[in-house]
């Protein structure tokens, strides 16, 4: 399958780097909204097998109530709408602690983080972390890249990405016009910020329509 081929190179990279490290290997997957980070991350973890776990930056979205207080509900997903410090703290624990570490998930229906959704066990050697701003360089995000052993940037054409985003927004309850407005508005603004960070990645994965 074509999508399987996309993870061949990341798989080699991860396997090369893992044996030497005393700490857990942290693999970062960055990319714009809808680029396919979660999909690639899931596939990579599946291929790595037992001992690998996926953690998403999405678990650090601020709560809806907090976004409303901040007047940022309509920009959910922008760099300042995440608990960056909490995310950095989690990455440091994942990297340096030999203990079991709990990580949050994200519910796309309620659009709220889900505390403790993921357990990273003591014998987990590789953590694949995926999210928009792993390579962002201000607002506290600059502390993320130094905690990654290797970073990958998922690059995909804008039209494909937009179509996927609109489909996803509709699947999780937005009307057609709302889905397009969100994809072309806040998502697009975030995509521009994310794309500006691609040069910091160790590897860029160029993915076509079928992956
Ligand atoms: N290579 C691919 N080919 C076809 N559809 C894909 C591919 N990668 C992702 N998708 C679909 O596109 C949407 C966005 O992918 P996702 O992995 O959630 O992106 P991200 O995590 O970067 O926002 C999802 O609905 C997913 O099923
Ligand atoms: Mg995702």
Short mmCIF file of C-alpha atoms and ligand atoms in Angstrom, two decimals:
data_model
loop_
_atom_site.label_atom_id
_atom_site.label_comp_id
_atom_site.label_asym_id
_atom_site.label_seq_id
_atom_site.Cartn_x
_atom_site.Cartn_y
_atom_site.Cartn_z
CA UNK A 1 0.00 0.00 0.00
CA UNK A 2 1.27 3.48 -0.89
CA UNK A 3 0.70 4.93 2.57
CA UNK A 4 2.81 2.12 4.05
CA UNK A 5 5.70 3.26 1.86
CA UNK A 6 5.60 6.74 3.46
CA UNK A 7 6.70 5.37 6.77
CA UNK A 8 9.60 3.30 5.44
CA UNK A 9 12.08 6.14 5.73
CA UNK A 10 10.85 7.37 9.15
CA UNK A 11 10.98 3.77 10.32
CA UNK A 12 14.63 3.42 9.26
CA UNK A 13 15.52 6.72 10.90
CA UNK A 14 13.86 5.75 14.17
CA UNK A 15 15.40 2.30 14.19
CA UNK A 16 18.86 3.78 13.55
CA UNK A 17 18.59 6.17 16.44
CA UNK A 18 16.88 4.08 19.08
CA UNK A 19 19.44 1.50 20.22
CA UNK A 20 22.10 4.00 21.30
CA UNK A 21 19.89 6.21 23.42
CA UNK A 22 19.62 5.65 27.14
CA UNK A 23 16.39 7.63 27.30
CA UNK A 24 13.16 7.10 25.38
CA UNK A 25 13.49 8.17 21.75
CA UNK A 26 11.13 11.02 20.94
CA UNK A 27 10.12 11.29 17.29
CA UNK A 28 8.30 14.49 16.32
CA UNK A 29 5.89 14.71 13.39
CA UNK A 30 4.99 18.28 12.47
CA UNK A 31 2.85 19.59 9.64
CA UNK A 32 -0.15 21.77 8.86
CA UNK A 33 -3.71 20.94 9.91
CA UNK A 34 -4.96 18.06 7.74
CA UNK A 35 -1.50 17.19 6.39
CA UNK A 36 -1.73 13.65 7.75
CA UNK A 37 0.34 13.81 10.96
CA UNK A 38 -1.99 11.64 13.01
CA UNK A 39 -2.39 9.15 10.18
CA UNK A 40 1.36 8.84 9.63
CA UNK A 41 1.99 8.74 13.38
CA UNK A 42 -0.48 5.87 13.86
CA UNK A 43 1.07 3.96 11.00
CA UNK A 44 4.59 4.51 12.27
CA UNK A 45 3.68 3.33 15.76
CA UNK A 46 1.94 0.29 14.32
CA UNK A 47 5.03 -0.57 12.28
CA UNK A 48 7.33 -0.02 15.26
CA UNK A 49 5.20 -2.45 17.25
CA UNK A 50 5.23 -3.06 21.00
CA UNK A 51 7.44 -0.52 22.69
CA UNK A 52 6.16 2.45 20.68
CA UNK A 53 3.39 4.84 21.62
CA UNK A 54 1.70 7.81 19.92
CA UNK A 55 1.11 11.05 21.82
CA UNK A 56 -0.64 14.06 20.30
CA UNK A 57 -0.09 17.74 20.96
CA UNK A 58 -3.88 18.03 20.58
CA UNK A 59 -4.28 16.89 24.19
CA UNK A 60 -2.95 20.32 25.17
CA UNK A 61 -5.70 22.44 23.60
CA UNK A 62 -6.90 24.85 26.30
CA UNK A 63 -10.38 24.06 27.63
CA UNK A 64 -13.33 25.65 25.81
CA UNK A 65 -14.21 27.67 28.92
CA UNK A 66 -10.68 29.07 29.07
CA UNK A 67 -10.71 29.96 25.36
CA UNK A 68 -13.96 31.88 25.88
CA UNK A 69 -12.44 33.73 28.87
CA UNK A 70 -9.45 34.65 26.72
CA UNK A 71 -11.66 35.73 23.82
CA UNK A 72 -9.87 33.15 21.62
CA UNK A 73 -12.61 30.58 21.01
CA UNK A 74 -12.79 31.58 17.36
CA UNK A 75 -9.05 31.01 16.95
CA UNK A 76 -8.86 27.60 18.63
CA UNK A 77 -5.79 25.86 17.22
CA UNK A 78 -3.58 28.99 17.09
CA UNK A 79 -0.22 28.68 18.90
CA UNK A 80 -1.41 30.66 21.95
CA UNK A 81 -4.48 28.44 22.46
CA UNK A 82 -2.49 25.50 23.86
CA UNK A 83 -0.99 24.75 27.25
CA UNK A 84 2.57 24.90 25.89
CA UNK A 85 4.24 24.64 29.29
CA UNK A 86 2.25 21.49 30.08
CA UNK A 87 3.21 19.98 26.74
CA UNK A 88 6.92 20.74 27.24
CA UNK A 89 6.75 19.26 30.74
CA UNK A 90 5.16 16.08 29.35
CA UNK A 91 7.84 15.75 26.67
CA UNK A 92 10.60 16.13 29.26
CA UNK A 93 8.98 13.43 31.43
CA UNK A 94 8.54 11.14 28.45
CA UNK A 95 12.15 11.59 27.48
CA UNK A 96 13.88 11.39 30.83
CA UNK A 97 11.63 9.48 33.22
CA UNK A 98 11.83 5.72 33.33
CA UNK A 99 8.40 5.59 34.97
CA UNK A 100 4.96 5.16 33.46
CA UNK A 101 3.75 8.55 32.13
CA UNK A 102 0.13 9.55 31.49
CA UNK A 103 -0.66 11.74 28.47
CA UNK A 104 -3.92 13.42 27.45
CA UNK A 105 -5.95 12.69 24.34
CA UNK A 106 -8.37 14.94 22.46
CA UNK A 107 -12.07 14.42 21.74
CA UNK A 108 -12.96 15.85 18.32
CA UNK A 109 -16.70 15.78 19.07
CA UNK A 110 -16.58 17.89 22.25
CA UNK A 111 -13.28 19.54 21.15
CA UNK A 112 -11.91 19.05 24.65
CA UNK A 113 -8.72 17.41 25.91
CA UNK A 114 -9.15 14.07 27.68
CA UNK A 115 -6.76 13.75 30.65
CA UNK A 116 -4.95 10.45 31.08
CA UNK A 117 -6.18 8.99 27.79
CA UNK A 118 -2.78 7.52 26.92
CA UNK A 119 -0.37 5.55 29.10
CA UNK A 120 3.27 5.44 28.16
CA UNK A 121 4.63 2.37 29.93
CA UNK A 122 8.11 2.04 31.47
CA UNK A 123 9.12 -0.33 28.66
CA UNK A 124 8.00 2.07 25.90
CA UNK A 125 11.24 2.95 24.11
CA UNK A 126 9.88 5.17 21.32
CA UNK A 127 7.30 7.93 21.64
CA UNK A 128 5.97 9.42 18.42
CA UNK A 129 4.66 12.91 19.14
CA UNK A 130 2.58 14.68 16.52
CA UNK A 131 1.31 18.23 16.26
CA UNK A 132 1.24 21.51 14.40
CA UNK A 133 3.74 23.52 16.40
CA UNK A 134 6.55 21.12 17.30
CA UNK A 135 9.00 23.27 15.32
CA UNK A 136 7.51 26.67 16.15
CA UNK A 137 10.06 29.06 17.62
CA UNK A 138 8.24 31.41 19.95
CA UNK A 139 5.60 31.67 22.66
CA UNK A 140 7.25 28.82 24.60
CA UNK A 141 7.16 26.38 21.66
CA UNK A 142 10.89 26.90 21.13
CA UNK A 143 11.45 24.50 24.06
CA UNK A 144 9.91 21.61 22.11
CA UNK A 145 12.43 20.97 19.29
CA UNK A 146 15.40 20.40 21.64
CA UNK A 147 13.42 17.57 23.28
CA UNK A 148 12.97 15.71 19.97
CA UNK A 149 15.52 13.12 18.89
CA UNK A 150 14.36 13.37 15.31
CA UNK A 151 11.78 15.53 13.56
CA UNK A 152 9.74 14.89 10.43
CA UNK A 153 7.62 17.42 8.57
CA UNK A 154 4.63 16.14 6.58
CA UNK A 155 4.20 18.24 3.42
CA UNK A 156 1.15 17.87 1.21
CA UNK A 157 -0.47 20.04 -1.50
CA UNK A 158 -2.85 22.74 -0.28
CA UNK A 159 -5.89 21.54 -2.24
CA UNK A 160 -5.59 18.00 -0.90
CA UNK A 161 -5.12 19.27 2.61
CA UNK A 162 -8.15 21.58 2.35
CA UNK A 163 -10.37 18.82 1.00
CA UNK A 164 -9.35 16.55 3.87
CA UNK A 165 -9.93 19.26 6.45
CA UNK A 166 -13.39 20.14 5.15
CA UNK A 167 -14.33 16.45 5.12
CA UNK A 168 -13.07 16.04 8.70
CA UNK A 169 -14.92 19.11 9.98
CA UNK A 170 -18.13 17.83 8.38
CA UNK A 171 -17.62 14.36 9.81
CA UNK A 172 -17.35 15.86 13.31
CA UNK A 173 -20.51 17.91 13.01
CA UNK A 174 -19.91 21.17 11.13
CA UNK A 175 -22.24 22.18 8.28
CA UNK A 176 -20.67 22.39 4.79
CA UNK A 177 -20.31 26.21 4.85
CA UNK A 178 -18.98 26.21 8.43
CA UNK A 179 -16.49 23.47 7.56
CA UNK A 180 -15.15 25.47 4.61
CA UNK A 181 -15.08 28.71 6.57
CA UNK A 182 -13.05 27.11 9.37
CA UNK A 183 -10.68 25.38 6.93
CA UNK A 184 -10.08 28.58 4.94
CA UNK A 185 -10.01 30.83 8.02
CA UNK A 186 -8.34 29.72 11.28
CA UNK A 187 -6.89 26.48 9.84
CA UNK A 188 -5.33 28.35 6.92
CA UNK A 189 -3.78 31.01 9.17
CA UNK A 190 -2.30 28.22 11.32
CA UNK A 191 -1.10 26.34 8.24
CA UNK A 192 0.94 29.37 7.17
CA UNK A 193 2.63 29.55 10.56
CA UNK A 194 3.34 25.82 10.52
CA UNK A 195 4.71 25.80 6.97
CA UNK A 196 7.23 28.49 7.91
CA UNK A 197 8.78 25.99 10.34
CA UNK A 198 9.42 23.15 7.87
CA UNK A 199 13.08 24.06 7.33
CA UNK A 200 13.82 23.12 10.95
CA UNK A 201 12.78 19.52 10.41
CA UNK A 202 15.40 16.79 10.03
CA UNK A 203 13.32 15.20 7.27
CA UNK A 204 10.50 16.41 5.05
CA UNK A 205 8.00 13.79 3.87
CA UNK A 206 6.35 14.86 0.62
CA UNK A 207 3.05 13.06 0.37
CA UNK A 208 0.85 12.93 -2.71
CA UNK A 209 -2.92 12.38 -2.94
CA UNK A 210 -2.82 8.74 -1.92
CA UNK A 211 -0.06 9.29 0.51
N1 LIG B 1 -2.26 9.79 2.86
C1 LIG B 1 -3.56 9.98 2.98
N2 LIG B 1 -4.40 9.66 1.98
C2 LIG B 1 -5.72 9.89 2.10
N3 LIG B 1 -6.30 10.46 3.19
C3 LIG B 1 -5.52 10.80 4.18
C4 LIG B 1 -4.10 10.58 4.15
N4 LIG B 1 -3.57 11.04 5.29
C5 LIG B 1 -4.60 11.51 6.00
N5 LIG B 1 -5.76 11.36 5.36
C6 LIG B 1 -7.10 11.79 5.84
O1 LIG B 1 -7.05 13.21 5.93
C7 LIG B 1 -7.60 13.68 7.15
C8 LIG B 1 -6.54 14.44 7.91
O2 LIG B 1 -5.51 13.54 8.29
P1 LIG B 1 -4.89 13.59 9.75
O3 LIG B 1 -3.91 12.49 9.86
O4 LIG B 1 -5.98 13.65 10.76
O5 LIG B 1 -4.14 15.01 9.65
P2 LIG B 1 -3.47 15.91 10.79
O6 LIG B 1 -3.27 15.03 11.99
O7 LIG B 1 -2.20 16.39 10.18
O8 LIG B 1 -4.43 17.04 11.01
C9 LIG B 1 -8.10 12.46 7.89
O9 LIG B 1 -9.48 12.37 7.70
C10 LIG B 1 -7.35 11.30 7.25
O10 LIG B 1 -8.13 10.14 7.24
MG1 LIG B 2 -4.07 15.19 13.88
#
